[in-house]
Every structure is written in C-alpha cells, then in structure tokens.
PDB file of C-alpha atoms (C1' of nucleotides) in Angstrom:
ATOM      1  CA  UNK A   1     164.311  75.292 151.469  1.00  0.00           C
ATOM      2  CA  UNK A   2     165.757  78.613 150.467  1.00  0.00           C
ATOM      3  CA  UNK A   3     163.420  78.623 147.486  1.00  0.00           C
ATOM      4  CA  UNK A   4     160.601  79.498 149.839  1.00  0.00           C
ATOM      5  CA  UNK A   5     162.111  82.823 150.773  1.00  0.00           C
ATOM      6  CA  UNK A   6     162.772  84.981 147.759  1.00  0.00           C
ATOM      7  CA  UNK A   7     162.539  87.975 150.009  1.00  0.00           C
ATOM      8  CA  UNK A   8     159.898  86.982 152.474  1.00  0.00           C
ATOM      9  CA  UNK A   9     157.693  84.018 153.227  1.00  0.00           C
ATOM     10  CA  UNK A  10     154.444  83.286 151.499  1.00  0.00           C
ATOM     11  CA  UNK A  11     153.957  86.842 150.250  1.00  0.00           C
ATOM     12  CA  UNK A  12     150.834  88.527 151.513  1.00  0.00           C
ATOM     13  CA  UNK A  13     147.663  88.280 149.503  1.00  0.00           C
ATOM     14  CA  UNK A  14     149.130  85.336 147.627  1.00  0.00           C
ATOM     15  CA  UNK A  15     146.933  82.301 146.894  1.00  0.00           C
ATOM     16  CA  UNK A  16     149.287  80.162 148.952  1.00  0.00           C
ATOM     17  CA  UNK A  17     148.437  82.195 152.032  1.00  0.00           C
ATOM     18  CA  UNK A  18     144.760  81.483 151.570  1.00  0.00           C
ATOM     19  CA  UNK A  19     145.290  77.775 151.141  1.00  0.00           C
ATOM     20  CA  UNK A  20     147.647  77.803 154.103  1.00  0.00           C
ATOM     21  CA  UNK A  21     145.016  79.410 156.284  1.00  0.00           C
ATOM     22  CA  UNK A  22     142.367  76.905 155.217  1.00  0.00           C
ATOM     23  CA  UNK A  23     144.547  73.877 155.798  1.00  0.00           C
ATOM     24  CA  UNK A  24     146.059  75.116 159.044  1.00  0.00           C
ATOM     25  CA  UNK A  25     142.800  76.328 160.509  1.00  0.00           C
ATOM     26  CA  UNK A  26     141.664  74.984 163.848  1.00  0.00           C
ATOM     27  CA  UNK A  27     139.120  72.615 162.348  1.00  0.00           C
ATOM     28  CA  UNK A  28     140.714  72.161 158.939  1.00  0.00           C
ATOM     29  CA  UNK A  29     143.577  70.074 160.287  1.00  0.00           C
ATOM     30  CA  UNK A  30     141.282  67.919 162.379  1.00  0.00           C
ATOM     31  CA  UNK A  31     138.911  67.225 159.509  1.00  0.00           C
ATOM     32  CA  UNK A  32     141.774  66.373 157.158  1.00  0.00           C
ATOM     33  CA  UNK A  33     143.251  64.114 159.798  1.00  0.00           C
ATOM     34  CA  UNK A  34     139.904  62.428 160.370  1.00  0.00           C
ATOM     35  CA  UNK A  35     139.690  61.625 156.676  1.00  0.00           C
ATOM     36  CA  UNK A  36     143.328  60.638 156.349  1.00  0.00           C
ATOM     37  CA  UNK A  37     142.710  56.939 156.674  1.00  0.00           C
ATOM     38  CA  UNK A  38     141.230  56.683 153.258  1.00  0.00           C
ATOM     39  CA  UNK A  39     137.778  55.416 154.106  1.00  0.00           C
ATOM     40  CA  UNK A  40     134.887  57.740 153.309  1.00  0.00           C
ATOM     41  CA  UNK A  41     133.192  59.103 156.389  1.00  0.00           C
ATOM     42  CA  UNK A  42     129.667  60.275 156.921  1.00  0.00           C
ATOM     43  CA  UNK A  43     128.923  63.743 158.239  1.00  0.00           C
ATOM     44  CA  UNK A  44     128.156  62.517 161.729  1.00  0.00           C
ATOM     45  CA  UNK A  45     131.292  60.405 161.817  1.00  0.00           C
ATOM     46  CA  UNK A  46     133.505  63.333 160.808  1.00  0.00           C
ATOM     47  CA  UNK A  47     131.820  65.377 163.462  1.00  0.00           C
ATOM     48  CA  UNK A  48     132.417  62.736 166.083  1.00  0.00           C
ATOM     49  CA  UNK A  49     136.112  62.523 165.245  1.00  0.00           C
ATOM     50  CA  UNK A  50     136.756  66.232 165.142  1.00  0.00           C
ATOM     51  CA  UNK A  51     135.740  66.448 168.752  1.00  0.00           C
ATOM     52  CA  UNK A  52     134.232  69.768 169.718  1.00  0.00           C
ATOM     53  CA  UNK A  53     133.391  71.097 166.283  1.00  0.00           C
ATOM     54  CA  UNK A  54     130.019  72.779 165.938  1.00  0.00           C
ATOM     55  CA  UNK A  55     127.675  72.016 163.079  1.00  0.00           C
ATOM     56  CA  UNK A  56     128.265  75.433 161.664  1.00  0.00           C
ATOM     57  CA  UNK A  57     132.032  75.153 161.638  1.00  0.00           C
ATOM     58  CA  UNK A  58     131.974  71.630 160.307  1.00  0.00           C
ATOM     59  CA  UNK A  59     129.807  72.665 157.383  1.00  0.00           C
ATOM     60  CA  UNK A  60     131.990  75.678 156.697  1.00  0.00           C
ATOM     61  CA  UNK A  61     135.210  73.711 156.953  1.00  0.00           C
ATOM     62  CA  UNK A  62     134.012  70.937 154.685  1.00  0.00           C
ATOM     63  CA  UNK A  63     132.790  73.428 152.104  1.00  0.00           C
ATOM     64  CA  UNK A  64     136.076  75.295 152.150  1.00  0.00           C
ATOM     65  CA  UNK A  65     138.203  72.186 151.861  1.00  0.00           C
ATOM     66  CA  UNK A  66     135.974  70.925 149.071  1.00  0.00           C
ATOM     67  CA  UNK A  67     136.323  74.145 147.111  1.00  0.00           C
ATOM     68  CA  UNK A  68     140.071  73.884 147.618  1.00  0.00           C
ATOM     69  CA  UNK A  69     139.931  70.515 145.933  1.00  0.00           C
ATOM     70  CA  UNK A  70     141.090  68.575 148.966  1.00  0.00           C
ATOM     71  CA  UNK A  71     137.861  66.929 150.014  1.00  0.00           C
ATOM     72  CA  UNK A  72     135.028  65.492 147.973  1.00  0.00           C
ATOM     73  CA  UNK A  73     131.404  65.140 148.934  1.00  0.00           C
ATOM     74  CA  UNK A  74     129.209  62.367 147.703  1.00  0.00           C
ATOM     75  CA  UNK A  75     125.499  62.356 148.462  1.00  0.00           C
ATOM     76  CA  UNK A  76     123.281  59.325 147.886  1.00  0.00           C
ATOM     77  CA  UNK A  77     119.736  60.481 147.160  1.00  0.00           C
ATOM     78  CA  UNK A  78     117.995  58.307 149.700  1.00  0.00           C
ATOM     79  CA  UNK A  79     115.929  59.064 152.699  1.00  0.00           C
ATOM     80  CA  UNK A  80     117.180  59.453 155.255  1.00  0.00           C
ATOM     81  CA  UNK A  81     120.063  61.242 153.477  1.00  0.00           C
ATOM     82  CA  UNK A  82     123.372  59.462 153.258  1.00  0.00           C
ATOM     83  CA  UNK A  83     126.372  61.676 152.566  1.00  0.00           C
ATOM     84  CA  UNK A  84     130.017  60.725 152.532  1.00  0.00           C
ATOM     85  CA  UNK A  85     133.197  62.737 152.535  1.00  0.00           C
ATOM     86  CA  UNK A  86     136.633  61.590 151.476  1.00  0.00           C
ATOM     87  CA  UNK A  87     139.970  63.006 150.432  1.00  0.00           C
ATOM     88  CA  UNK A  88     140.753  63.711 146.806  1.00  0.00           C
ATOM     89  CA  UNK A  89     144.155  62.578 145.506  1.00  0.00           C
ATOM     90  CA  UNK A  90     145.458  66.056 146.321  1.00  0.00           C
ATOM     91  CA  UNK A  91     143.988  65.803 149.773  1.00  0.00           C
ATOM     92  CA  UNK A  92     145.712  62.485 150.304  1.00  0.00           C
ATOM     93  CA  UNK A  93     149.050  63.938 149.284  1.00  0.00           C
ATOM     94  CA  UNK A  94     148.546  66.735 151.740  1.00  0.00           C
ATOM     95  CA  UNK A  95     147.516  64.339 154.487  1.00  0.00           C
ATOM     96  CA  UNK A  96     150.698  62.425 153.843  1.00  0.00           C
ATOM     97  CA  UNK A  97     152.597  65.474 155.046  1.00  0.00           C
ATOM     98  CA  UNK A  98     150.122  66.436 157.714  1.00  0.00           C
ATOM     99  CA  UNK A  99     149.862  63.161 159.588  1.00  0.00           C
ATOM    100  CA  UNK A 100     153.522  62.891 160.662  1.00  0.00           C
ATOM    101  CA  UNK A 101     153.386  66.478 161.817  1.00  0.00           C
ATOM    102  CA  UNK A 102     150.303  65.842 163.914  1.00  0.00           C
ATOM    103  CA  UNK A 103     151.872  62.713 165.347  1.00  0.00           C
ATOM    104  CA  UNK A 104     154.907  64.697 166.390  1.00  0.00           C
ATOM    105  CA  UNK A 105     152.699  67.288 168.045  1.00  0.00           C
ATOM    106  CA  UNK A 106     150.614  64.667 169.801  1.00  0.00           C
ATOM    107  CA  UNK A 107     153.788  63.048 171.043  1.00  0.00           C
ATOM    108  CA  UNK A 108     155.410  66.218 172.300  1.00  0.00           C
ATOM    109  CA  UNK A 109     152.510  67.953 173.969  1.00  0.00           C
ATOM    110  CA  UNK A 110     152.905  68.140 177.702  1.00  0.00           C
ATOM    111  CA  UNK A 111     156.677  68.049 177.490  1.00  0.00           C
ATOM    112  CA  UNK A 112     156.815  71.798 177.147  1.00  0.00           C
ATOM    113  CA  UNK A 113     158.879  73.738 179.613  1.00  0.00           C
ATOM    114  CA  UNK A 114     156.886  76.778 180.592  1.00  0.00           C
ATOM    115  CA  UNK A 115     159.929  78.720 181.669  1.00  0.00           C
TER     116      UNK A 115
ATOM    117  CA  UNK B   1     148.143  56.112 162.133  1.00  0.00           C
ATOM    118  CA  UNK B   2     145.270  54.402 163.861  1.00  0.00           C
ATOM    119  CA  UNK B   3     146.959  55.189 167.154  1.00  0.00           C
ATOM    120  CA  UNK B   4     145.806  58.745 166.779  1.00  0.00           C
ATOM    121  CA  UNK B   5     142.127  57.845 166.941  1.00  0.00           C
ATOM    122  CA  UNK B   6     141.285  55.943 170.054  1.00  0.00           C
ATOM    123  CA  UNK B   7     137.750  57.162 169.726  1.00  0.00           C
ATOM    124  CA  UNK B   8     138.220  60.592 168.292  1.00  0.00           C
ATOM    125  CA  UNK B   9     141.027  62.862 167.259  1.00  0.00           C
ATOM    126  CA  UNK B  10     143.061  64.954 169.631  1.00  0.00           C
ATOM    127  CA  UNK B  11     140.495  64.865 172.433  1.00  0.00           C
ATOM    128  CA  UNK B  12     139.134  68.220 173.463  1.00  0.00           C
ATOM    129  CA  UNK B  13     140.859  70.107 176.233  1.00  0.00           C
ATOM    130  CA  UNK B  14     143.925  67.932 175.796  1.00  0.00           C
ATOM    131  CA  UNK B  15     147.394  69.545 175.871  1.00  0.00           C
ATOM    132  CA  UNK B  16     147.966  68.376 172.314  1.00  0.00           C
ATOM    133  CA  UNK B  17     145.075  70.534 171.146  1.00  0.00           C
ATOM    134  CA  UNK B  18     146.677  73.589 172.670  1.00  0.00           C
ATOM    135  CA  UNK B  19     150.055  72.906 171.117  1.00  0.00           C
ATOM    136  CA  UNK B  20     148.336  72.163 167.832  1.00  0.00           C
ATOM    137  CA  UNK B  21     146.568  75.500 167.893  1.00  0.00           C
ATOM    138  CA  UNK B  22     149.793  77.358 168.655  1.00  0.00           C
ATOM    139  CA  UNK B  23     151.798  75.679 165.949  1.00  0.00           C
ATOM    140  CA  UNK B  24     149.072  75.810 163.327  1.00  0.00           C
ATOM    141  CA  UNK B  25     148.084  79.375 164.033  1.00  0.00           C
ATOM    142  CA  UNK B  26     148.162  81.902 161.240  1.00  0.00           C
ATOM    143  CA  UNK B  27     151.417  83.485 162.359  1.00  0.00           C
ATOM    144  CA  UNK B  28     152.876  80.529 164.214  1.00  0.00           C
ATOM    145  CA  UNK B  29     153.561  78.583 161.042  1.00  0.00           C
ATOM    146  CA  UNK B  30     155.111  81.554 159.316  1.00  0.00           C
ATOM    147  CA  UNK B  31     157.406  82.354 162.225  1.00  0.00           C
ATOM    148  CA  UNK B  32     158.504  78.745 162.545  1.00  0.00           C
ATOM    149  CA  UNK B  33     159.123  78.610 158.831  1.00  0.00           C
ATOM    150  CA  UNK B  34     161.105  81.826 158.941  1.00  0.00           C
ATOM    151  CA  UNK B  35     163.368  80.339 161.589  1.00  0.00           C
ATOM    152  CA  UNK B  36     163.593  76.956 159.923  1.00  0.00           C
ATOM    153  CA  UNK B  37     166.892  77.630 158.225  1.00  0.00           C
ATOM    154  CA  UNK B  38     168.806  77.382 161.433  1.00  0.00           C
ATOM    155  CA  UNK B  39     170.340  80.823 161.566  1.00  0.00           C
ATOM    156  CA  UNK B  40     169.204  83.057 164.411  1.00  0.00           C
ATOM    157  CA  UNK B  41     167.114  85.978 163.263  1.00  0.00           C
ATOM    158  CA  UNK B  42     166.609  89.362 164.797  1.00  0.00           C
ATOM    159  CA  UNK B  43     163.145  90.648 165.646  1.00  0.00           C
ATOM    160  CA  UNK B  44     163.004  92.911 162.631  1.00  0.00           C
ATOM    161  CA  UNK B  45     164.164  90.142 160.341  1.00  0.00           C
ATOM    162  CA  UNK B  46     161.495  87.743 161.582  1.00  0.00           C
ATOM    163  CA  UNK B  47     158.958  90.464 161.104  1.00  0.00           C
ATOM    164  CA  UNK B  48     160.122  91.107 157.560  1.00  0.00           C
ATOM    165  CA  UNK B  49     159.881  87.443 156.643  1.00  0.00           C
ATOM    166  CA  UNK B  50     156.474  86.840 158.163  1.00  0.00           C
ATOM    167  CA  UNK B  51     155.044  89.397 155.817  1.00  0.00           C
ATOM    168  CA  UNK B  52     152.021  91.195 157.157  1.00  0.00           C
ATOM    169  CA  UNK B  53     152.408  90.387 160.829  1.00  0.00           C
ATOM    170  CA  UNK B  54     151.746  93.245 163.223  1.00  0.00           C
ATOM    171  CA  UNK B  55     154.078  94.022 166.096  1.00  0.00           C
ATOM    172  CA  UNK B  56     151.467  92.863 168.531  1.00  0.00           C
ATOM    173  CA  UNK B  57     150.943  89.494 166.939  1.00  0.00           C
ATOM    174  CA  UNK B  58     154.632  88.932 166.392  1.00  0.00           C
ATOM    175  CA  UNK B  59     155.343  89.531 170.061  1.00  0.00           C
ATOM    176  CA  UNK B  60     152.483  87.291 171.103  1.00  0.00           C
ATOM    177  CA  UNK B  61     153.441  84.531 168.702  1.00  0.00           C
ATOM    178  CA  UNK B  62     157.093  84.543 169.720  1.00  0.00           C
ATOM    179  CA  UNK B  63     156.178  84.466 173.387  1.00  0.00           C
ATOM    180  CA  UNK B  64     153.798  81.571 172.885  1.00  0.00           C
ATOM    181  CA  UNK B  65     156.232  79.537 170.839  1.00  0.00           C
ATOM    182  CA  UNK B  66     158.950  80.238 173.376  1.00  0.00           C
ATOM    183  CA  UNK B  67     156.815  79.055 176.254  1.00  0.00           C
ATOM    184  CA  UNK B  68     156.028  75.938 174.223  1.00  0.00           C
ATOM    185  CA  UNK B  69     159.749  75.280 174.075  1.00  0.00           C
ATOM    186  CA  UNK B  70     159.998  75.623 170.316  1.00  0.00           C
ATOM    187  CA  UNK B  71     161.748  78.975 170.030  1.00  0.00           C
ATOM    188  CA  UNK B  72     164.432  80.547 172.135  1.00  0.00           C
ATOM    189  CA  UNK B  73     165.139  84.200 172.672  1.00  0.00           C
ATOM    190  CA  UNK B  74     168.593  85.583 173.277  1.00  0.00           C
ATOM    191  CA  UNK B  75     169.104  89.233 174.150  1.00  0.00           C
ATOM    192  CA  UNK B  76     172.504  90.887 174.117  1.00  0.00           C
ATOM    193  CA  UNK B  77     172.553  93.735 176.640  1.00  0.00           C
ATOM    194  CA  UNK B  78     173.846  96.406 174.320  1.00  0.00           C
ATOM    195  CA  UNK B  79     172.427  99.637 173.123  1.00  0.00           C
ATOM    196  CA  UNK B  80     170.766  99.672 170.776  1.00  0.00           C
ATOM    197  CA  UNK B  81     169.273  96.331 171.863  1.00  0.00           C
ATOM    198  CA  UNK B  82     170.215  93.266 169.882  1.00  0.00           C
ATOM    199  CA  UNK B  83     167.850  90.310 170.230  1.00  0.00           C
ATOM    200  CA  UNK B  84     167.927  87.057 168.369  1.00  0.00           C
ATOM    201  CA  UNK B  85     165.431  84.241 167.995  1.00  0.00           C
ATOM    202  CA  UNK B  86     166.145  80.696 166.949  1.00  0.00           C
ATOM    203  CA  UNK B  87     164.602  77.248 167.067  1.00  0.00           C
ATOM    204  CA  UNK B  88     165.266  74.916 169.955  1.00  0.00           C
ATOM    205  CA  UNK B  89     166.084  71.294 169.099  1.00  0.00           C
ATOM    206  CA  UNK B  90     162.379  70.506 169.523  1.00  0.00           C
ATOM    207  CA  UNK B  91     161.522  73.396 167.241  1.00  0.00           C
ATOM    208  CA  UNK B  92     163.903  72.073 164.628  1.00  0.00           C
ATOM    209  CA  UNK B  93     162.304  68.656 164.757  1.00  0.00           C
ATOM    210  CA  UNK B  94     158.933  70.236 164.279  1.00  0.00           C
ATOM    211  CA  UNK B  95     160.175  72.389 161.426  1.00  0.00           C
ATOM    212  CA  UNK B  96     161.474  69.243 159.793  1.00  0.00           C
ATOM    213  CA  UNK B  97     157.874  68.128 159.454  1.00  0.00           C
ATOM    214  CA  UNK B  98     156.462  71.550 158.776  1.00  0.00           C
ATOM    215  CA  UNK B  99     158.671  72.614 155.892  1.00  0.00           C
ATOM    216  CA  UNK B 100     157.693  69.847 153.454  1.00  0.00           C
ATOM    217  CA  UNK B 101     154.062  70.525 154.227  1.00  0.00           C
ATOM    218  CA  UNK B 102     154.458  74.212 153.506  1.00  0.00           C
ATOM    219  CA  UNK B 103     156.322  73.456 150.321  1.00  0.00           C
ATOM    220  CA  UNK B 104     153.490  71.256 149.172  1.00  0.00           C
ATOM    221  CA  UNK B 105     150.980  73.983 149.930  1.00  0.00           C
ATOM    222  CA  UNK B 106     153.055  76.634 148.188  1.00  0.00           C
ATOM    223  CA  UNK B 107     153.333  74.353 145.189  1.00  0.00           C
ATOM    224  CA  UNK B 108     149.656  73.515 144.976  1.00  0.00           C
ATOM    225  CA  UNK B 109     148.050  76.874 145.627  1.00  0.00           C
ATOM    226  CA  UNK B 110     146.315  78.249 142.592  1.00  0.00           C
ATOM    227  CA  UNK B 111     145.613  74.802 141.208  1.00  0.00           C
ATOM    228  CA  UNK B 112     142.400  74.636 143.161  1.00  0.00           C
ATOM    229  CA  UNK B 113     139.188  74.088 141.304  1.00  0.00           C
ATOM    230  CA  UNK B 114     136.641  76.414 142.796  1.00  0.00           C
ATOM    231  CA  UNK B 115     133.703  74.382 141.614  1.00  0.00           C
TER     232      UNK B 115
ATOM    233  C1'  DC C   1     166.158  98.443 167.903  1.00  0.00           C
ATOM    234  C1'  DA C   2     162.872  95.897 170.194  1.00  0.00           C
ATOM    235  C1'  DG C   3     159.468  95.986 172.091  1.00  0.00           C
ATOM    236  C1'  DT C   4     154.802  97.460 175.394  1.00  0.00           C
ATOM    237  C1'  DA C   5     150.175  99.708 176.011  1.00  0.00           C
ATOM    238  C1'  DT C   6     145.748 100.991 174.562  1.00  0.00           C
ATOM    239  C1'  DC C   7     141.810 101.285 171.790  1.00  0.00           C
ATOM    240  C1'  DC C   8     138.595  99.212 169.010  1.00  0.00           C
ATOM    241  C1'  DC C   9     136.517  96.752 165.144  1.00  0.00           C
ATOM    242  C1'  DA C  10     135.568  92.653 162.639  1.00  0.00           C
ATOM    243  C1'  DA C  11     135.487  87.871 162.130  1.00  0.00           C
ATOM    244  C1'  DC C  12     135.217  83.747 164.116  1.00  0.00           C
ATOM    245  C1'  DC C  13     132.656  80.779 166.298  1.00  0.00           C
ATOM    246  C1'  DG C  14     129.319  78.513 169.507  1.00  0.00           C
ATOM    247  C1'  DA C  15     124.276  77.965 170.700  1.00  0.00           C
ATOM    248  C1'  DT C  16     119.922  77.493 169.307  1.00  0.00           C
ATOM    249  C1'  DA C  17     116.150  76.832 166.344  1.00  0.00           C
ATOM    250  C1'  DC C  18     114.484  75.215 162.132  1.00  0.00           C
ATOM    251  C1'  DT C  19     114.225  72.174 157.487  1.00  0.00           C
ATOM    252  C1'  DG C  20     114.286  68.783 153.332  1.00  0.00           C
TER     253       DG C  20
ATOM    254  C1'  DC D   1     120.447  62.248 158.774  1.00  0.00           C
ATOM    255  C1'  DA D   2     122.487  66.172 157.135  1.00  0.00           C
ATOM    256  C1'  DG D   3     122.390  70.072 157.025  1.00  0.00           C
ATOM    257  C1'  DT D   4     120.804  75.842 156.909  1.00  0.00           C
ATOM    258  C1'  DA D   5     119.622  80.326 159.336  1.00  0.00           C
ATOM    259  C1'  DT D   6     120.150  83.618 162.663  1.00  0.00           C
ATOM    260  C1'  DC D   7     121.905  85.807 166.727  1.00  0.00           C
ATOM    261  C1'  DG D   8     125.131  87.386 169.815  1.00  0.00           C
ATOM    262  C1'  DG D   9     129.589  87.338 172.470  1.00  0.00           C
ATOM    263  C1'  DT D  10     134.323  86.455 172.690  1.00  0.00           C
ATOM    264  C1'  DT D  11     138.600  87.163 170.893  1.00  0.00           C
ATOM    265  C1'  DG D  12     141.823  87.666 167.281  1.00  0.00           C
ATOM    266  C1'  DG D  13     144.204  91.067 165.528  1.00  0.00           C
ATOM    267  C1'  DG D  14     145.186  95.796 163.263  1.00  0.00           C
ATOM    268  C1'  DA D  15     146.412 100.874 164.128  1.00  0.00           C
ATOM    269  C1'  DT D  16     148.538 104.018 166.728  1.00  0.00           C
ATOM    270  C1'  DA D  17     151.215 105.938 170.274  1.00  0.00           C
ATOM    271  C1'  DC D  18     154.681 105.466 173.547  1.00  0.00           C
ATOM    272  C1'  DT D  19     159.242 103.481 176.020  1.00  0.00           C
ATOM    273  C1'  DG D  20     163.897 101.426 177.681  1.00  0.00           C
TER     274       DG D  20
END
DNA sequence: CAGTATCCCAACCGATACTG
DNA sequence: CAGTATCGGTTGGGATACTG
C-alpha cells in the first residue's frame, strides 16, 4: 500500500479527495449500502433504509452519487411517478469493498473502551 | 449481507452509527490510512500525511479514534516532547478493510462521467 | 515538538411548505 | 409518489495566538 503515499495521502484538491468525501459522507455510505443488494429501489424505499435521512439530503446524496457514476436513476413516466435507483457496475465494485467494512463496524460498535 | 437490514440500515441512534461517523469522517479515514502501514507516526508526520488537516481537527480526530479504541497514543516524557500514534489491533483490522476501499477510490477518481 | 484556546464564518443539514 | 424551494440553526472546521 506504499503506492498510496508518494509524499502524502490523497493530495489536497485532487479528484480522489472529492470522490472520497462523497462516498464516505454520512448519507453516502448508507445509500450505497442500501443499494448494495443489487435490486433497484424506489425513492421511498431508499429513504426508509437510510434511516433518518431528510428528503433534502437524500435528493442531494442521490444526485451526487449519480454524477459520480455510482448510482443510476430510472424514471418510468407514469402517474403516480415510479422512480428506481440502482448501482452502476462501478457502484457495485465499490459496494463490494464497502460492505465488509460496514459489517466490521456494525460488529465492533459498542466494544469500544472509552478509556 | 441481508443480516445488515433487519428493517433498515444501521438504525438511528445506534452505537454503530456513531462509530461509522467517526471512521468515515473526512479526516478519520485519512488518519487511519496514514497509520495503516503499521509503523508508529509522530504528530507532525500524521499531520503531513493527512494533507490539509488543521491542528484542531487533527487533535480532535486522534482523540476520537483513540476513545473508539482504534488508535493508541504513546508519549515519551522527554523534552522536546516525543509522541507517537499507532493503530491498535482493532484499528489494524479496520484498516485491512479500509485500505482496499481507498485504493479503489483513488484508482477510479477522475473516471466519473459528470452527465 | 505537540499540542490547547479562542474566535468566527460557512456549509451542512433538518424542518416545513409547496409542486408536477 | 417523488421530488423542489426556502429558511434558519447547529456545528464542522479554518485561522490565529498562545503554552508546557
């Protein structure tokens, strides 16, 4: 992993920093995780799974992840509207790394020693 | 990975959410990554590697990660002060998951289609 | 060297109301 | 249903100055 540190880590103002911030953001991880099972989810279903997210932040997060090429939006022009979100191939690759990490965190929370 | 979604993801106000936020925070990931090579690093060295971090945020991040049991601080009582930080076994486990993720992100930044 | 203390601004973000 | 618009407060976080 030395390759990651030429002289620092993720140099400032580098595109990787931006992507890192999007993916690692409070709601970004939860949305990616929610979609990590492969099945497309509707807006309301994503919202239900990312417990606590506001409409505003959900919209913003989905737009950001979509423009990063990780999530895709598909709207069926019916009324009432039916919109689905799912991971792109890139998003699935990312989720492949993200899910084990989240599982570790879920498993180790509460075991912290607050010394 | 179904186990992660009993009815939602990382239920609100759950300890796992807190740990998640600490680990995934802007500077948390960079500090963990900086320490992921195993060798203890001095304050100034951590700061150099997590390019762009302010003294305030570095102190806060290190304290948080330490109280989460992921990072340990060791101060040698000499003058001038010599302090080292390194990952705990738990921190190393976590880094084992984090590093591949960061490598993927570093590798895929810039390939985004900003449609 | 390795921090702490203080000030202060900006952005994040939640709440609410409204719309196609 | 699936959003957008607007407002306002809380807090993240930078700059600077100071200390053991």
